[in-house]
Short mmCIF file of C-alpha atoms and ligand atoms in Angstrom, two decimals:
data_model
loop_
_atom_site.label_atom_id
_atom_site.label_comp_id
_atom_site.label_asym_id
_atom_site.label_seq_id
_atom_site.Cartn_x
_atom_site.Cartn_y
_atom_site.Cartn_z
CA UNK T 1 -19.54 35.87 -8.90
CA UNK T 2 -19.75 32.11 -7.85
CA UNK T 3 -20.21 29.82 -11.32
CA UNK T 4 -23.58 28.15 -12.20
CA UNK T 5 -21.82 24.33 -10.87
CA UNK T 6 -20.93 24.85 -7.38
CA UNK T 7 -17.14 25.37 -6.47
CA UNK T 8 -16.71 21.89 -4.51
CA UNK T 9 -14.32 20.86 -7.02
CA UNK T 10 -10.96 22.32 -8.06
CA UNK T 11 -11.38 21.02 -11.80
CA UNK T 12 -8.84 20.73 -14.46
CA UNK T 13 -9.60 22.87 -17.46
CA UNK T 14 -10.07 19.79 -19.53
CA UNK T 15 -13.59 19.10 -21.71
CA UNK T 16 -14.12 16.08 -23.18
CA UNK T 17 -16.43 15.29 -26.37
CA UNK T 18 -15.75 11.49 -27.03
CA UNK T 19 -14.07 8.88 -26.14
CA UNK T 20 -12.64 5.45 -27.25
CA UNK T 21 -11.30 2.50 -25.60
CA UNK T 22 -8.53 4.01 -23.00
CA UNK T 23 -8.72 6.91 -25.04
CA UNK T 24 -10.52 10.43 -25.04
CA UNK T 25 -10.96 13.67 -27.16
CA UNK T 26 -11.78 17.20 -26.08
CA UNK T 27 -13.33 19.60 -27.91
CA UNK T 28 -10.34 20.99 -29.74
CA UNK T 29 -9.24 18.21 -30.58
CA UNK T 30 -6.97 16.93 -28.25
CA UNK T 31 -6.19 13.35 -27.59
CA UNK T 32 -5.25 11.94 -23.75
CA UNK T 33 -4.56 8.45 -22.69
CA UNK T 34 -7.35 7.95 -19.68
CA UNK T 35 -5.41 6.10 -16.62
CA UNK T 36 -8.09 7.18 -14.52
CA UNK T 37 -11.37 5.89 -15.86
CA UNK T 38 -13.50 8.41 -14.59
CA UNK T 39 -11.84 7.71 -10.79
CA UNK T 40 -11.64 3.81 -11.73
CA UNK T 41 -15.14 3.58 -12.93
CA UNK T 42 -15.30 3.68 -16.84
CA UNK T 43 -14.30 -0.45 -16.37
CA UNK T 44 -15.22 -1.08 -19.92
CA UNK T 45 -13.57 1.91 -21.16
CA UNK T 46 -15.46 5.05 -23.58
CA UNK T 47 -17.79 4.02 -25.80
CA UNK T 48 -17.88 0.20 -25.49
CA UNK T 49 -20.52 -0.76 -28.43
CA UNK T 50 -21.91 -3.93 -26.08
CA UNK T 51 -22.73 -1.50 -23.06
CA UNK T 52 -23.53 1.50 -25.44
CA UNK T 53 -26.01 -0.71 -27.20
CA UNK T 54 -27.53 -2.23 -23.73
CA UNK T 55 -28.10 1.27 -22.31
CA UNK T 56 -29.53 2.61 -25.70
CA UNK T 57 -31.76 -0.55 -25.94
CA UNK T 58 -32.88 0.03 -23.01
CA UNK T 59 -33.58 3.43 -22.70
CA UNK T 60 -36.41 2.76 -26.11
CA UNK T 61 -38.02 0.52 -24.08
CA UNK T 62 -38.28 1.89 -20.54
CA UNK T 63 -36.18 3.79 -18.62
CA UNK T 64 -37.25 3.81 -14.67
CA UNK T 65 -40.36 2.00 -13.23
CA UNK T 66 -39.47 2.31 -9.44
CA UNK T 67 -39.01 -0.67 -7.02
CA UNK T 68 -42.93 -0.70 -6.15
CA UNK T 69 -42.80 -3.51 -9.19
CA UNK T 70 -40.80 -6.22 -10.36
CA UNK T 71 -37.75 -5.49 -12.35
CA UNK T 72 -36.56 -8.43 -14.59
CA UNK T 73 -33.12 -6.76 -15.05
CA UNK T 74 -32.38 -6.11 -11.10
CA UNK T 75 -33.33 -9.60 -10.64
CA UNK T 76 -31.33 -11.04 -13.64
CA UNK T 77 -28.38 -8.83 -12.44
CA UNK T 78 -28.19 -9.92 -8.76
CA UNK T 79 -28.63 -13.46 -9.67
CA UNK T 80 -25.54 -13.60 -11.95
CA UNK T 81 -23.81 -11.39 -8.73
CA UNK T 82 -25.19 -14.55 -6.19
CA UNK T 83 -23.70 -17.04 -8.61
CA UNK T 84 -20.65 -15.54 -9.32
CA UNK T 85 -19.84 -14.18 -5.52
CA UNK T 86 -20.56 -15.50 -1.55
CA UNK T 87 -23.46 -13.55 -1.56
CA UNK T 88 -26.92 -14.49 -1.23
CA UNK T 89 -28.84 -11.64 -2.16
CA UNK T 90 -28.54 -8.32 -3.65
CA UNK T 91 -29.77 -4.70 -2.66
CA UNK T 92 -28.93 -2.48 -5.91
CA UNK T 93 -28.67 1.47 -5.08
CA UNK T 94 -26.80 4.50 -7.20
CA UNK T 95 -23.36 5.22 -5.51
CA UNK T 96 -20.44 4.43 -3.73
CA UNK T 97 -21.70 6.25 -0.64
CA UNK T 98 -25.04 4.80 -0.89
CA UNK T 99 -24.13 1.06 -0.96
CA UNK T 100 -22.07 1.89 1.81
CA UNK T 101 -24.77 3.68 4.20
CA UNK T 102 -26.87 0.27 3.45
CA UNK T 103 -24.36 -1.73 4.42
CA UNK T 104 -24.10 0.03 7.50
CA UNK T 105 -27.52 -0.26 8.31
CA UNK T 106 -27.24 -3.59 7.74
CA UNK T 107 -24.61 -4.77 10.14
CA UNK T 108 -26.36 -2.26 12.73
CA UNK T 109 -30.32 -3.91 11.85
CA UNK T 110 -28.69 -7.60 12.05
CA UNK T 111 -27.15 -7.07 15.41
CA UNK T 112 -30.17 -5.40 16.86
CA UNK T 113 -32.51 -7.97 15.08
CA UNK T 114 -30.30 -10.90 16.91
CA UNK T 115 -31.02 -9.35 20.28
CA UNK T 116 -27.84 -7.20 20.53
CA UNK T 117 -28.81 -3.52 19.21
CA UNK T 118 -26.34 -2.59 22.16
CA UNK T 119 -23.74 -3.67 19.52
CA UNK T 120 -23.64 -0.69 16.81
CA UNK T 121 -19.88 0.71 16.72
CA UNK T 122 -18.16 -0.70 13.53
CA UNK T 123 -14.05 -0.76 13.33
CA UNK T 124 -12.64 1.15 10.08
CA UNK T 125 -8.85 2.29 9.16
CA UNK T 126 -6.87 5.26 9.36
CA UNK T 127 -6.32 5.95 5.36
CA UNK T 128 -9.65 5.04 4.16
CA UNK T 129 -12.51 6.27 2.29
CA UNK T 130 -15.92 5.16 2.06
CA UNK T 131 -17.88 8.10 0.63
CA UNK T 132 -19.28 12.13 1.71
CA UNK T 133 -22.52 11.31 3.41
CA UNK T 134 -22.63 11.48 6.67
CA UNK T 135 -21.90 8.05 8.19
CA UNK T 136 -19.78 7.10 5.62
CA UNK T 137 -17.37 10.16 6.63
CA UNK T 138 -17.88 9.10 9.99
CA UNK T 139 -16.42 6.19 9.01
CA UNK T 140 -14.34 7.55 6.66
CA UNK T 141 -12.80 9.36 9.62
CA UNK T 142 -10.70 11.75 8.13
CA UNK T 143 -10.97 15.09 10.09
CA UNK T 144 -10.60 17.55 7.18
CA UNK T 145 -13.13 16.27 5.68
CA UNK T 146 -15.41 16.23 8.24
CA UNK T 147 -14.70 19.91 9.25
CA UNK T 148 -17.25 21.96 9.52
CA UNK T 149 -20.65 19.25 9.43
CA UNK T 150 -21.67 19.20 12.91
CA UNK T 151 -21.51 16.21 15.00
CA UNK T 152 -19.97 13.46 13.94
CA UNK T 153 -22.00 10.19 12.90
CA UNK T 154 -21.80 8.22 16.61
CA UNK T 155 -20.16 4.89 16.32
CA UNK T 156 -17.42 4.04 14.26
CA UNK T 157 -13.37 3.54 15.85
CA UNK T 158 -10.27 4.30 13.58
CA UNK T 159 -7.79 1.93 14.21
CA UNK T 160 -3.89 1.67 12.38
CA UNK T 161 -4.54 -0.81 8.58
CA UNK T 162 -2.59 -4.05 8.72
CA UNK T 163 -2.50 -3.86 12.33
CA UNK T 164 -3.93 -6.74 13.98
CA UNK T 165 -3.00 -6.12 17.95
CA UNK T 166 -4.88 -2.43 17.14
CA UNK T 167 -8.22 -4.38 15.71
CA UNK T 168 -8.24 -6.55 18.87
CA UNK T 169 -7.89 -3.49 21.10
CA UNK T 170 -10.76 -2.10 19.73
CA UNK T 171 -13.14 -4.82 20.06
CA UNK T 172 -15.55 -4.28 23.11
CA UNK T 173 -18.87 -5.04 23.89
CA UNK T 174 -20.58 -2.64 21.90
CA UNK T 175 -18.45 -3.49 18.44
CA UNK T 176 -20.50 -4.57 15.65
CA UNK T 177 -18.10 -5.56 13.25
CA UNK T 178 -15.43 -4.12 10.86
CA UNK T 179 -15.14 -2.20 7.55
CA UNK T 180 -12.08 -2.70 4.93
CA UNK T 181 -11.27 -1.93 1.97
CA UNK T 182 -8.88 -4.95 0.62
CA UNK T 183 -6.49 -1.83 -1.25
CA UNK T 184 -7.14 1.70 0.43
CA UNK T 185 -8.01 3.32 -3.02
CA UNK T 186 -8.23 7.13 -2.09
CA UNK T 187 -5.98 6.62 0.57
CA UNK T 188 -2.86 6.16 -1.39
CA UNK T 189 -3.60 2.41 -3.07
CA UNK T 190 -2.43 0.71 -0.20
CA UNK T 191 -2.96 -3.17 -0.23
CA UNK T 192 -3.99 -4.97 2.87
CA UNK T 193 -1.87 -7.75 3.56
CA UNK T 194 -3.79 -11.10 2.78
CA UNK T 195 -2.52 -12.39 6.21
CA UNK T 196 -4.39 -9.22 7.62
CA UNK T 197 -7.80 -9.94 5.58
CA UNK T 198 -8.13 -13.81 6.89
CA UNK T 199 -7.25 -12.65 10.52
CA UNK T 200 -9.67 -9.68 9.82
CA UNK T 201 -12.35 -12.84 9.22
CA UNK T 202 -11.18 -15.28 11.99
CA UNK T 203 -11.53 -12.45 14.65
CA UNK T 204 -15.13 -11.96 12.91
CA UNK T 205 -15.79 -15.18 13.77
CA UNK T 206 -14.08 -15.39 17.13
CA UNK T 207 -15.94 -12.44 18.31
CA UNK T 208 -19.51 -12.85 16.39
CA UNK T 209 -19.16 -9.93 14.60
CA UNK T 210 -19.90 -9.07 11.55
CA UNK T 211 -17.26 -8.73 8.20
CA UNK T 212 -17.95 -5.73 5.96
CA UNK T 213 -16.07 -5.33 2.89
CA UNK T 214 -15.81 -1.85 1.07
CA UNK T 215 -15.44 -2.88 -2.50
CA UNK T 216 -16.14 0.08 -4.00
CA UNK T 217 -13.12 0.37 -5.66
CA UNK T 218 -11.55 -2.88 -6.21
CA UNK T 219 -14.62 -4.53 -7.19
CA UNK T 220 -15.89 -5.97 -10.61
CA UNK T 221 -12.54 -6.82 -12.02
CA UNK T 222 -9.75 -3.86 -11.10
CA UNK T 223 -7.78 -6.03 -9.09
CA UNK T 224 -7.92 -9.35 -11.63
CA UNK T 225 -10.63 -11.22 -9.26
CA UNK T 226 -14.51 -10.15 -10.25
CA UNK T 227 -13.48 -8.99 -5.93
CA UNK T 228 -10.46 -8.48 -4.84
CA UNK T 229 -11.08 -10.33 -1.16
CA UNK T 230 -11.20 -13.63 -3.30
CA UNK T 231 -7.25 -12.83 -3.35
CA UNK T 232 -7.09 -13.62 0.11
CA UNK T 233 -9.34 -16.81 0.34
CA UNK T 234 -12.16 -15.33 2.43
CA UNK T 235 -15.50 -14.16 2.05
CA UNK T 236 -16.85 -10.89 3.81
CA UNK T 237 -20.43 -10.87 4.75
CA UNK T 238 -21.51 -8.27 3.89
CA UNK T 239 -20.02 -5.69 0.49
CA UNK T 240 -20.87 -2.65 -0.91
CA UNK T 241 -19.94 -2.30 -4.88
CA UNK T 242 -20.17 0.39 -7.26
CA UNK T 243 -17.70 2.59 -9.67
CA UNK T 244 -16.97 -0.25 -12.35
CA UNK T 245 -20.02 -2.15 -11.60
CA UNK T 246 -22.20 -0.28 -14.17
CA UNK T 247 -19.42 1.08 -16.01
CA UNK T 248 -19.77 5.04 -15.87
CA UNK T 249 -23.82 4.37 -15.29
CA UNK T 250 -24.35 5.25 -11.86
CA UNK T 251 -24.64 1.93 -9.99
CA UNK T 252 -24.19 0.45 -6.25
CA UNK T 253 -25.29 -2.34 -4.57
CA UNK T 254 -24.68 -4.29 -1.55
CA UNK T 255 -23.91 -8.10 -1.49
CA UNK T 256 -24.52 -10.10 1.73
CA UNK T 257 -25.14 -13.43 2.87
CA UNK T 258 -28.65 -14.85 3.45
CA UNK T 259 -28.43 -14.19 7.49
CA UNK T 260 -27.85 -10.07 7.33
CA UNK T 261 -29.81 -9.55 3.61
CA UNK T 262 -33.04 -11.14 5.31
CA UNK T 263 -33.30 -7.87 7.87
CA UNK T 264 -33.80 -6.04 5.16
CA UNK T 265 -37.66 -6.08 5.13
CA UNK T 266 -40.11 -4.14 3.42
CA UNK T 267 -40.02 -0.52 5.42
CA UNK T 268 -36.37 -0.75 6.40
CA UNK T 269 -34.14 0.73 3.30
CA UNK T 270 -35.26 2.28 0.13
CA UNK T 271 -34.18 3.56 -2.59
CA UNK T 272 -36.17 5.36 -6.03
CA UNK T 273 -33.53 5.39 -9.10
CA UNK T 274 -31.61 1.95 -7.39
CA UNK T 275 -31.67 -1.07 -9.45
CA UNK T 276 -33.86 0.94 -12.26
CA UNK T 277 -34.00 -0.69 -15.70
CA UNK T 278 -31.41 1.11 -17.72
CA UNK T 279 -29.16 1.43 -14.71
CA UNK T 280 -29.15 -2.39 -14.40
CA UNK T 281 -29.15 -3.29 -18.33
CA UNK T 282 -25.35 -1.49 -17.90
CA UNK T 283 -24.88 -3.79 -15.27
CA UNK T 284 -25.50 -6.94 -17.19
CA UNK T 285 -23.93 -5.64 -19.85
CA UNK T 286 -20.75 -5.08 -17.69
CA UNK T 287 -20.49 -8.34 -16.91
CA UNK T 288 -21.23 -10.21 -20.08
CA UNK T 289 -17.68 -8.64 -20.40
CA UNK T 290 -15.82 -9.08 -17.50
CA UNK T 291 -16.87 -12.32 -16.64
CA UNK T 292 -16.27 -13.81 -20.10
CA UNK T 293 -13.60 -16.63 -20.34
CA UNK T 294 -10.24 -15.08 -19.75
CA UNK T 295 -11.14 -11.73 -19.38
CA UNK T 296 -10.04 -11.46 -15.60
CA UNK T 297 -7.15 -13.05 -16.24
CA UNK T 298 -6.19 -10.60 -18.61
CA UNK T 299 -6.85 -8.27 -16.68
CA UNK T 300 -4.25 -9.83 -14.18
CA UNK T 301 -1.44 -9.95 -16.57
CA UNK T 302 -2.10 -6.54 -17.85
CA UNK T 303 -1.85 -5.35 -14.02
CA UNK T 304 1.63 -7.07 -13.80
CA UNK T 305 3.23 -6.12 -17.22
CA UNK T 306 2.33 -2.38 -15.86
CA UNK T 307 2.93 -2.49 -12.14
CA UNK T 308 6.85 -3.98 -13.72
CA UNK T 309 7.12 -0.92 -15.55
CA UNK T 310 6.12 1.46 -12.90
CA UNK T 311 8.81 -0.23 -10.52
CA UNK T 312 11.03 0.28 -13.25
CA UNK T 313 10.40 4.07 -13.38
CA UNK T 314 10.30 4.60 -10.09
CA UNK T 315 13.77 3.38 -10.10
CA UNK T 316 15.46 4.93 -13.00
CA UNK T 317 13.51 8.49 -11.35
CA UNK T 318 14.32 7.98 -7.20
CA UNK T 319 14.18 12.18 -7.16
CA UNK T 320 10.66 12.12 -8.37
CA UNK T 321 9.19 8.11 -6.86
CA UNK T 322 9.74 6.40 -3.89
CA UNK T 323 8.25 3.47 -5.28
CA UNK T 324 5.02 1.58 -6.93
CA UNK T 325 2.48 -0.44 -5.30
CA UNK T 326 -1.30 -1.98 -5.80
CA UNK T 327 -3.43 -4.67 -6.97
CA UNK T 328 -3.96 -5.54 -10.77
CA UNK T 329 -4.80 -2.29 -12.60
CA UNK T 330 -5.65 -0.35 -9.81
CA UNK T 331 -1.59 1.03 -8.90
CA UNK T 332 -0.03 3.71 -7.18
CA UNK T 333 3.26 5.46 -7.76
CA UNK T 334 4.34 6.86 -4.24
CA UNK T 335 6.05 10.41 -4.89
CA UNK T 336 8.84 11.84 -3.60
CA UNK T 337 7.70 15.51 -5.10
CA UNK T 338 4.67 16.98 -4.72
CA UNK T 339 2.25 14.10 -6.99
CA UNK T 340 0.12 17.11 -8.10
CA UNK T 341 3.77 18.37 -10.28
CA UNK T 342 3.45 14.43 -11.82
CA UNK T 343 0.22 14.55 -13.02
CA UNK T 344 0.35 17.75 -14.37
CA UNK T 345 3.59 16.58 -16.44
CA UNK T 346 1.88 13.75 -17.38
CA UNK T 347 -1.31 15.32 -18.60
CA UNK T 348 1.18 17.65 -20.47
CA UNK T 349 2.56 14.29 -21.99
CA UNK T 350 -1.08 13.16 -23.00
CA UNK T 351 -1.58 10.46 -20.50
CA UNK T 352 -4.14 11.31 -17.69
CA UNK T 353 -3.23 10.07 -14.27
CA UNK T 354 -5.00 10.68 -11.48
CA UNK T 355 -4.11 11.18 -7.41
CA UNK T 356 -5.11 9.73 -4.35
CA UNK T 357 -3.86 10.06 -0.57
CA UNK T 358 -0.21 9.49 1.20
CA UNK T 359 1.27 11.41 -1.91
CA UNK T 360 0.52 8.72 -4.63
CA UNK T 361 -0.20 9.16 -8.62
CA UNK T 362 -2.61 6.11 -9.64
CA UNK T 363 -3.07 4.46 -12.19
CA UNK T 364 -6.48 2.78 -13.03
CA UNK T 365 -6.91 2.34 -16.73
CA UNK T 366 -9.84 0.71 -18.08
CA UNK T 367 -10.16 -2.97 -17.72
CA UNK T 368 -10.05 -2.69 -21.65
CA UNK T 369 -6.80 -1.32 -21.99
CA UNK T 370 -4.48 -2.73 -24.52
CA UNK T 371 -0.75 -3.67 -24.69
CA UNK T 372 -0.36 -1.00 -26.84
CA UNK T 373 -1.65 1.71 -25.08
CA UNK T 374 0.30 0.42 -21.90
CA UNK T 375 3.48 0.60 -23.70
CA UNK T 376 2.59 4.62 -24.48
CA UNK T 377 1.42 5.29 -21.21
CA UNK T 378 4.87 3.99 -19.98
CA UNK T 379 6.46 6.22 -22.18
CA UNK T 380 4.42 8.99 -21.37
CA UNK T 381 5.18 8.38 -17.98
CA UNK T 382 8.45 7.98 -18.38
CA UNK T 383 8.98 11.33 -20.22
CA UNK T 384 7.06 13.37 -17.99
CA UNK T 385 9.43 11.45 -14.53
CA UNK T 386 12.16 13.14 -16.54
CA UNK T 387 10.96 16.29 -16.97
CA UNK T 388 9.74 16.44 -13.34
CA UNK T 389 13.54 15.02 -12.20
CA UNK T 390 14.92 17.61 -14.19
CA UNK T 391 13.64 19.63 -12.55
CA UNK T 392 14.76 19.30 -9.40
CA UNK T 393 18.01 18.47 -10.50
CA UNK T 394 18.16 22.50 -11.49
CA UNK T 395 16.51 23.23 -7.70
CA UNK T 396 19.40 21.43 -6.12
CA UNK T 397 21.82 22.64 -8.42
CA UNK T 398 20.64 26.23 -7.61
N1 PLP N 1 -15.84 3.56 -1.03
C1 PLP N 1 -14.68 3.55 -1.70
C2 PLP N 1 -13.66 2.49 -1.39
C3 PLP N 1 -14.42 4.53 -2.67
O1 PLP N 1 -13.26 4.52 -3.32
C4 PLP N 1 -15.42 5.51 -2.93
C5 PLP N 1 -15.17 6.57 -3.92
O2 PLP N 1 -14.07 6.91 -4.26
C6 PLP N 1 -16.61 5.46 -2.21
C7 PLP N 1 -16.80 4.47 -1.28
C8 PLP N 1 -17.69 6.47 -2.46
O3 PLP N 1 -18.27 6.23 -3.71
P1 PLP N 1 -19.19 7.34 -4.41
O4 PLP N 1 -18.28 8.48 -4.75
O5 PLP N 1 -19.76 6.64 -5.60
O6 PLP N 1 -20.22 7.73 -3.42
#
């Protein structure tokens, strides 16, 4: 008989029933070291008292008034967002998926609003992810996943990441503009070159079309830059941002510069939960935190002292890792065996890791994370590596 929670996800048989810092606790008691923040979400960690207090504040006072009124916390929370990014103006919505399917619809709406509406087909990369609705697994593009759904979303062309000859190829008369993620996140961690992201914007502005930045992932501090384009010097103009942006409170928005935000007109996107009071109290709080003196910085150096570690490992274990790779704490561990046998050794260990595409283990702790709890995921990680070479040492040997 099927279970009362549909069967779209092959869960572990893990429960949890609190949580602290980088740290959580099922039911019986056990104790696991979260690398994987809820998919890289949890950015202030489990049971931050600032954001716990925000959202419980909050919630006394008034929950959800809809967007057919003002709401003084939306408006606080995308005016910090316009002072602290390139962005202009701010449409707030619930998920990854969601801030993406705006952001399409607004590169399509400013095209056809400038007299071009023939120009509609948006450029994305082999490798990446940008949600399970419908265009944004059209532009997603990965054929298992769209198996089975009926035609594909029209107007979106996969070309090779960090190739620049492919992106020109692809430009024709009916492109719109292009979609990146500045590290492939799902798709295996994989960092765009910088060189790639400021060619990405001076064929933008070559060609008149229009930059779109999936920041789903890397946004709000996980790369050690409140985004992670500011790495490379150049502003999209348009970004969708979620995951750590409310801090395990559902959250989206899109950012975009005055010139594509202003098609947005009464009647042309909505939303009935986006932006809501208590959703965007977490946001606020979120960022009293991250963007308090020092804070991304530290975030920086934690990345490093880790990603050195992981390169580390992956040398001492070349049976079980090819190698290590990322952006501040968002990291990847490519595997040599299956990375499914890895995290399941480390969960045994106590640390959870979780997986992502092109055979990778990441690693996303919370923003929070401490030295300490670094050094023990290391030798978690460590531990279970030899375990996992161990055992192939005893396949070969057989
Ligand atoms: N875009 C990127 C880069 C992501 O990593 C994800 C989720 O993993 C999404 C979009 C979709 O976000 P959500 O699952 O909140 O819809």
């Amino acid at each position: 008989m099927i279970s009362a929670l549909m069967p779209n996800y092959a869960r572990a048989d893990l429960a949890f029933e609190r949580g602290e810092g980088a740290w959580l606790w099922t039911g019986d008691g056990r104790r696991l070291l979260d690398f994987g923040s809820g998919i890289a979400t949890a950015s202030l960690g489990h049971g931050h008292p600032h954001l716990v207090k925000a959202i419980a504040d909050q919630a006394a006072k008034v929950m959800h008034t809809s967007n057919l009124y003002r709401i003084p916390q939306a408006e606080r929370l995308a005016q910090r967002l316009v002072d602290a990014t390139f962005a202009d103006s701010v449409f707030f919505c619930n998920s990854g998926a969601e801030a993406n399917e705006g952001m399409i619809k607004m590169m399509r709406r400013a095209m056809s609003d400038a007299g071009k509406p023939e120009k509609y087909r948006l450029i994305c990369f082999e490798g990446a992810f940008h949600g399970r609705t419908l265009a944004t697994l059209a532009a997603t593009g990965n054929a298992h996943y769209l198996e089975g759904f009926g035609p594909v979303v029209d107007g979106f062309d996969h070309v090779p990441f960090n190739n620049m000859n492919a992106v020109r190829d692809a430009i024709g008369p009916a492109t719109c503009g292009i979609i990146v993620e500045p590290v492939q996140g799902e798709g295996g961690v994989r960092p765009a070159d910088m060189q790639f992201l400021r060619d990405l914007r001076a064929v933008c502005d070559e060609y008149g079309i229009i930059l779109g930045m999936d920041e789903v992932q890397t946004g709000i501090g996980r790369t050690g830059k409140l985004y992670a384009h500011e790495w490379a010097g150049i502003t999209p103009d348009v970004m969708s941002s979620a995951k750590g942006i409310g801090g395990g409170f559902p959250l989206g928005a899109v950012l975009a510069k005055e010139q594509f935000a202003k098609v947005l007109v009464p009647g042309t996107h909505g939303t009935t939960y986006g932006g809501n009071p208590l959703a965007c109290a977490a946001g606020n709080a979120v960022l009293d935190i991250i963007l308090a003196p020092g804070f991304l910085e530290e975030v920086e150096r934690k990345g490093r002292k880790l990603m050195q570690a992981l390169e580390q490992i992956a040398k001492e274990f070349p049976t079980v890792f090819e190698g290590a790779r990322g952006l501040g704490l968002l990291l990847g561990m490519k595997c040599v065996v299956p990375q499914g046998k890895v995290q399941a050794a480390c969960v045994a260990e106590g640390l959870m890791a979780i997986t992502a595409g092109d055979n990778v283990l990441r690693l996303a702790p919370p923003l929070v994370v401490t030295d300490s709890d670094i050094e023990e995921a290391v030798a978690m990680l460590r531990k279970a590596a030899s375990k996992v070479a161990a055992e192939v040492g005893r396949a070969a040997a057989q």
